[in-house]
Amino acid sequence: MRKKLHSLVLVLAILIIYHSELKAQGCVAIRQFSGIGNAVGQGNILEKGEWNISSNYRYFRSFRHFSGREEHPQRVANNTEVINWSHGLDFNISYALTDRAYAVVSLPFAYNERSSLYEHGRNSRHMTYSQGLADMRVGAGYWLLPGEKAKRGNTAIGLGIKLPTGDYNAQSTFYNVGPGGSPEVRPVDQSIQLGDGGWGLIVDTQGIWNLPSNFFLYYDGFYMFNPRNTNGTQTNRARASEAIMSVPDQFAFRAGVFKPISFAHGLGLSLGEELKVCQ
């Protein structure tokens, strides 16, 4: 059974990576998003009727430009690159419906900054901003292994819904773009919008496995289907095909190592890698 579970997770990771190579787009990464998994298996330690509240913080800075696999280092050399600074803070609340079934709610908050030359008349570099509640997620899951069989680790599968709680028309001041080169308030780029305006269906998996010296392997992956195609927010781009912001499907897979801090109950350190793709 354990071999089958490991194989399932491995296949999922390979499919995600393979699909991302075919569909991933260039330019600056799309806005931050998170799944509804417990990341390090917090639901696995809950017994029926117990609650678990956790939080996690994520930060990334993106500035490299690609067309498929080809990087364009001249953008950095010429000082024409677009730079995003994104901060994400998630609050996750889990409740054990049984010893194996759980419900989880994720409340994500974000603060984003974007430095660009071309969005401000190409005359000078300026910043745009967005901050607030992002798209909330609600879901439920089920741990596949019971009781004694789960001592060395477990894997869960789940379903969830993404709610359009984040502002998908967040606006900021753009310079040198109004009449006579005046400033103008416009929607920020999609990569720093707080939400996408759509309801999404999420299929996810997560797991945790014991390693020597009190280390744990964790993994967490999801695919989110967004039925809506566009959300009505203007992009202010010249191409007609890019005039309105899209509501993309999303998928991600993350894995790493987690170690509890022995003198600080409930706290730990983790190191991992995350792959995100929107299409």
Short mmCIF file of C-alpha atoms in Angstrom, two decimals:
data_model
loop_
_atom_site.label_atom_id
_atom_site.label_comp_id
_atom_site.label_asym_id
_atom_site.label_seq_id
_atom_site.Cartn_x
_atom_site.Cartn_y
_atom_site.Cartn_z
CA MET A 1 0.00 0.00 0.00
CA ARG A 2 2.80 2.41 0.90
CA LYS A 3 4.56 1.70 -2.41
CA LYS A 4 1.36 2.47 -4.27
CA LEU A 5 0.96 5.76 -2.41
CA HIS A 6 4.53 6.79 -3.15
CA SER A 7 4.03 5.85 -6.80
CA LEU A 8 0.83 7.91 -6.98
CA VAL A 9 2.58 11.00 -5.63
CA LEU A 10 5.57 10.50 -7.94
CA VAL A 11 3.33 10.16 -10.98
CA LEU A 12 1.44 13.31 -9.99
CA ALA A 13 4.70 15.25 -9.67
CA ILE A 14 5.96 14.02 -13.06
CA LEU A 15 2.69 14.93 -14.77
CA ILE A 16 2.75 18.41 -13.28
CA ILE A 17 6.35 19.03 -14.32
CA TYR A 18 5.77 17.59 -17.80
CA HIS A 19 2.62 19.61 -18.32
CA SER A 20 4.31 22.78 -17.11
CA GLU A 21 7.03 22.37 -19.73
CA LEU A 22 4.36 22.36 -22.42
CA LYS A 23 2.11 25.11 -21.14
CA ALA A 24 4.13 27.45 -18.89
CA GLN A 25 4.25 31.06 -20.12
CA GLY A 26 7.16 33.48 -20.03
CA CYS A 27 7.47 36.90 -18.40
CA VAL A 28 6.97 37.63 -14.71
CA ALA A 29 5.27 34.97 -12.62
CA ILE A 30 1.52 35.19 -12.10
CA ARG A 31 0.21 36.24 -8.69
CA GLN A 32 0.78 34.08 -5.65
CA PHE A 33 -1.74 31.40 -4.86
CA SER A 34 -1.96 28.54 -2.39
CA GLY A 35 -3.82 25.26 -2.14
CA ILE A 36 -5.96 24.06 0.72
CA GLY A 37 -3.65 21.29 1.91
CA ASN A 38 -2.12 21.30 5.37
CA ALA A 39 1.41 21.51 3.93
CA VAL A 40 3.11 19.43 6.65
CA GLY A 41 0.29 17.04 7.42
CA GLN A 42 -1.25 18.88 10.34
CA GLY A 43 -4.52 17.00 9.87
CA ASN A 44 -2.64 13.74 10.36
CA ILE A 45 -2.10 14.44 14.07
CA LEU A 46 -5.71 15.35 14.81
CA GLU A 47 -8.23 13.08 16.46
CA LYS A 48 -11.97 13.36 16.00
CA GLY A 49 -13.28 16.71 17.24
CA GLU A 50 -9.88 18.45 17.42
CA TRP A 51 -8.96 21.77 15.81
CA ASN A 52 -5.67 22.96 14.35
CA ILE A 53 -4.79 26.55 13.46
CA SER A 54 -1.61 27.26 11.53
CA SER A 55 -0.08 29.98 9.38
CA ASN A 56 2.62 30.19 6.76
CA TYR A 57 4.44 33.06 5.08
CA ARG A 58 5.78 33.07 1.53
CA TYR A 59 7.93 35.61 -0.29
CA PHE A 60 9.35 35.76 -3.77
CA ARG A 61 11.04 38.29 -6.01
CA SER A 62 10.76 37.73 -9.76
CA PHE A 63 12.72 39.64 -12.38
CA ARG A 64 13.94 37.17 -15.01
CA HIS A 65 12.18 37.04 -18.39
CA PHE A 66 11.70 33.91 -20.50
CA SER A 67 10.12 32.84 -23.78
CA GLY A 68 9.55 29.15 -23.18
CA ARG A 69 12.97 27.84 -22.09
CA GLU A 70 14.88 30.79 -23.55
CA GLU A 71 15.91 33.46 -21.05
CA HIS A 72 16.31 37.11 -22.04
CA PRO A 73 19.17 38.37 -19.83
CA GLN A 74 19.37 41.58 -21.87
CA ARG A 75 16.26 42.79 -20.07
CA VAL A 76 18.23 42.96 -16.82
CA ALA A 77 21.34 44.31 -18.55
CA ASN A 78 19.29 47.10 -20.17
CA ASN A 79 17.35 47.86 -16.97
CA THR A 80 14.04 47.13 -18.72
CA GLU A 81 13.07 44.10 -16.60
CA VAL A 82 9.83 44.00 -14.62
CA ILE A 83 10.32 43.23 -10.93
CA ASN A 84 7.64 41.79 -8.63
CA TRP A 85 7.94 41.55 -4.85
CA SER A 86 5.19 39.37 -3.38
CA HIS A 87 4.42 38.59 0.25
CA GLY A 88 1.78 36.00 1.18
CA LEU A 89 0.43 35.12 4.61
CA ASP A 90 -2.02 32.19 4.94
CA PHE A 91 -4.10 31.29 7.98
CA ASN A 92 -5.29 27.66 7.88
CA ILE A 93 -7.97 26.21 10.15
CA SER A 94 -8.49 22.42 10.23
CA TYR A 95 -11.14 20.39 12.00
CA ALA A 96 -11.10 16.57 12.32
CA LEU A 97 -14.53 15.23 11.40
CA THR A 98 -13.27 11.71 12.20
CA ASP A 99 -9.82 10.26 12.86
CA ARG A 100 -9.25 10.28 9.08
CA ALA A 101 -11.63 12.86 7.57
CA TYR A 102 -11.04 16.58 8.02
CA ALA A 103 -12.29 19.97 6.87
CA VAL A 104 -9.99 22.91 6.22
CA VAL A 105 -10.36 26.64 5.51
CA SER A 106 -7.54 28.80 4.15
CA LEU A 107 -7.58 32.59 4.52
CA PRO A 108 -4.78 34.12 2.38
CA PHE A 109 -3.56 37.70 2.61
CA ALA A 110 -1.13 39.33 0.20
CA TYR A 111 0.99 42.43 -0.24
CA ASN A 112 2.56 43.04 -3.67
CA GLU A 113 4.86 45.60 -5.27
CA ARG A 114 5.73 45.86 -8.96
CA SER A 115 8.47 47.94 -10.54
CA SER A 116 8.16 48.59 -14.25
CA LEU A 117 9.39 50.90 -17.00
CA TYR A 118 7.05 50.03 -19.89
CA GLU A 119 3.86 50.44 -17.80
CA HIS A 120 4.72 54.07 -17.08
CA GLY A 121 5.19 55.47 -20.56
CA ARG A 122 8.67 53.95 -20.87
CA ASN A 123 10.07 57.25 -19.61
CA SER A 124 10.90 56.34 -16.02
CA ARG A 125 10.57 53.39 -13.64
CA HIS A 126 7.75 53.51 -11.07
CA MET A 127 6.01 51.22 -8.57
CA THR A 128 2.45 49.90 -8.34
CA TYR A 129 0.92 48.13 -5.32
CA SER A 130 -1.86 45.83 -4.14
CA GLN A 131 -2.73 44.47 -0.72
CA GLY A 132 -5.55 42.71 1.14
CA LEU A 133 -7.48 39.46 1.31
CA ALA A 134 -6.85 37.06 -1.59
CA ASP A 135 -9.09 34.20 -2.77
CA MET A 136 -10.32 32.11 0.16
CA ARG A 137 -10.40 28.31 -0.06
CA VAL A 138 -12.64 25.75 1.65
CA GLY A 139 -12.28 21.99 1.41
CA ALA A 140 -12.24 18.55 2.97
CA GLY A 141 -9.93 15.56 2.79
CA TYR A 142 -9.46 11.96 3.83
CA TRP A 143 -6.32 10.17 5.05
CA LEU A 144 -5.87 6.87 3.20
CA LEU A 145 -4.14 4.86 5.93
CA PRO A 146 -5.83 4.07 9.28
CA GLY A 147 -4.43 3.67 12.80
CA GLU A 148 -1.25 1.61 13.08
CA LYS A 149 -0.60 1.71 9.35
CA ALA A 150 -0.22 5.49 9.50
CA LYS A 151 2.57 5.57 12.10
CA ARG A 152 5.32 5.95 9.51
CA GLY A 153 3.37 8.36 7.35
CA ASN A 154 0.16 8.96 5.48
CA THR A 155 -1.31 10.44 2.32
CA ALA A 156 -4.59 12.33 1.99
CA ILE A 157 -6.77 13.22 -0.97
CA GLY A 158 -9.27 16.04 -0.95
CA LEU A 159 -11.72 18.30 -2.75
CA GLY A 160 -12.25 22.01 -2.30
CA ILE A 161 -13.71 25.23 -3.61
CA LYS A 162 -11.97 28.54 -4.26
CA LEU A 163 -14.14 31.56 -3.48
CA PRO A 164 -13.65 34.87 -5.36
CA THR A 165 -13.00 36.89 -2.19
CA GLY A 166 -9.88 38.66 -3.48
CA ASP A 167 -10.11 41.96 -5.33
CA TYR A 168 -9.59 41.16 -9.03
CA ASN A 169 -9.68 44.86 -10.00
CA ALA A 170 -7.09 46.24 -7.57
CA GLN A 171 -5.85 49.61 -8.81
CA SER A 172 -2.80 51.80 -8.38
CA THR A 173 -1.33 54.97 -9.86
CA PHE A 174 0.45 54.72 -13.23
CA TYR A 175 2.64 57.59 -14.38
CA ASN A 176 3.15 59.19 -17.81
CA VAL A 177 0.09 57.41 -19.28
CA GLY A 178 -2.74 59.94 -18.89
CA PRO A 179 -3.59 63.00 -21.00
CA GLY A 180 -0.44 65.06 -21.54
CA GLY A 181 1.64 62.50 -19.67
CA SER A 182 -0.28 62.89 -16.42
CA PRO A 183 -0.68 60.10 -13.81
CA GLU A 184 -3.72 57.84 -14.06
CA VAL A 185 -5.30 55.25 -11.75
CA ARG A 186 -5.58 51.87 -13.50
CA PRO A 187 -5.90 48.16 -12.63
CA VAL A 188 -2.54 46.69 -11.63
CA ASP A 189 -0.96 43.90 -13.65
CA GLN A 190 -2.56 40.47 -13.29
CA SER A 191 0.59 39.13 -11.61
CA ILE A 192 -0.15 41.24 -8.51
CA GLN A 193 -3.94 41.15 -8.52
CA LEU A 194 -5.35 39.75 -5.25
CA GLY A 195 -7.91 37.47 -6.91
CA ASP A 196 -9.13 36.28 -10.28
CA GLY A 197 -12.89 36.76 -9.88
CA GLY A 198 -13.84 33.12 -10.45
CA TRP A 199 -15.19 30.17 -8.50
CA GLY A 200 -12.81 27.23 -8.75
CA LEU A 201 -12.96 23.48 -8.07
CA ILE A 202 -9.83 22.07 -6.39
CA VAL A 203 -8.55 18.49 -6.36
CA ASP A 204 -5.62 18.07 -3.98
CA THR A 205 -3.32 15.59 -2.30
CA GLN A 206 -0.90 15.90 0.59
CA GLY A 207 1.21 13.68 2.75
CA ILE A 208 3.87 13.33 5.40
CA TRP A 209 6.39 10.52 5.95
CA ASN A 210 8.81 9.86 8.82
CA LEU A 211 12.54 10.08 8.12
CA PRO A 212 15.52 9.30 10.40
CA SER A 213 16.55 11.78 13.15
CA ASN A 214 13.02 13.11 13.60
CA PHE A 215 12.83 14.64 10.11
CA PHE A 216 9.70 14.41 7.97
CA LEU A 217 9.16 14.42 4.22
CA TYR A 218 6.10 16.44 3.22
CA TYR A 219 4.38 17.00 -0.11
CA ASP A 220 1.31 18.89 -1.23
CA GLY A 221 -0.18 19.20 -4.71
CA PHE A 222 -3.40 20.47 -6.24
CA TYR A 223 -5.14 21.25 -9.51
CA MET A 224 -7.79 23.97 -9.67
CA PHE A 225 -10.36 24.16 -12.47
CA ASN A 226 -11.70 27.65 -13.19
CA PRO A 227 -14.83 27.51 -15.42
CA ARG A 228 -14.79 31.27 -16.00
CA ASN A 229 -12.59 32.51 -18.87
CA THR A 230 -12.24 36.25 -18.20
CA ASN A 231 -13.25 38.58 -15.36
CA GLY A 232 -13.86 41.92 -17.10
CA THR A 233 -10.81 43.74 -15.71
CA GLN A 234 -8.94 45.79 -18.31
CA THR A 235 -5.24 45.09 -18.85
CA ASN A 236 -4.51 48.28 -20.84
CA ARG A 237 -2.48 46.25 -23.34
CA ALA A 238 -2.51 46.94 -27.05
CA ARG A 239 -3.37 43.44 -28.29
CA ALA A 240 -7.11 42.74 -28.46
CA SER A 241 -6.51 39.15 -27.30
CA GLU A 242 -4.91 40.48 -24.09
CA ALA A 243 -7.35 43.31 -23.37
CA ILE A 244 -9.25 41.51 -20.56
CA MET A 245 -7.69 39.59 -17.67
CA SER A 246 -8.14 35.82 -17.77
CA VAL A 247 -9.28 33.42 -15.02
CA PRO A 248 -6.74 30.60 -15.47
CA ASP A 249 -6.65 27.03 -14.26
CA GLN A 250 -3.86 26.55 -11.74
CA PHE A 251 -1.82 23.67 -10.44
CA ALA A 252 1.09 23.35 -8.06
CA PHE A 253 3.25 20.76 -6.37
CA ARG A 254 5.55 21.35 -3.43
CA ALA A 255 7.73 19.01 -1.43
CA GLY A 256 10.43 19.28 1.18
CA VAL A 257 11.75 18.31 4.58
CA PHE A 258 10.28 19.38 7.92
CA LYS A 259 11.81 19.13 11.39
CA PRO A 260 9.97 19.97 14.63
CA ILE A 261 11.76 22.18 17.15
CA SER A 262 12.08 20.07 20.29
CA PHE A 263 12.02 22.97 22.76
CA ALA A 264 9.15 24.84 21.05
CA HIS A 265 5.97 22.78 20.98
CA GLY A 266 4.03 23.18 17.73
CA LEU A 267 6.86 24.92 15.85
CA GLY A 268 9.27 23.57 13.27
CA LEU A 269 11.53 24.39 10.35
CA SER A 270 10.99 23.34 6.75
CA LEU A 271 12.93 23.51 3.50
CA GLY A 272 11.38 22.67 0.18
CA GLU A 273 10.71 23.43 -3.45
CA GLU A 274 7.48 24.55 -5.11
CA LEU A 275 6.32 24.43 -8.72
CA LYS A 276 3.39 26.61 -9.83
CA VAL A 277 1.75 26.79 -13.24
CA CYS A 278 -1.24 28.73 -14.58
CA GLN A 279 -2.81 28.14 -17.97
#
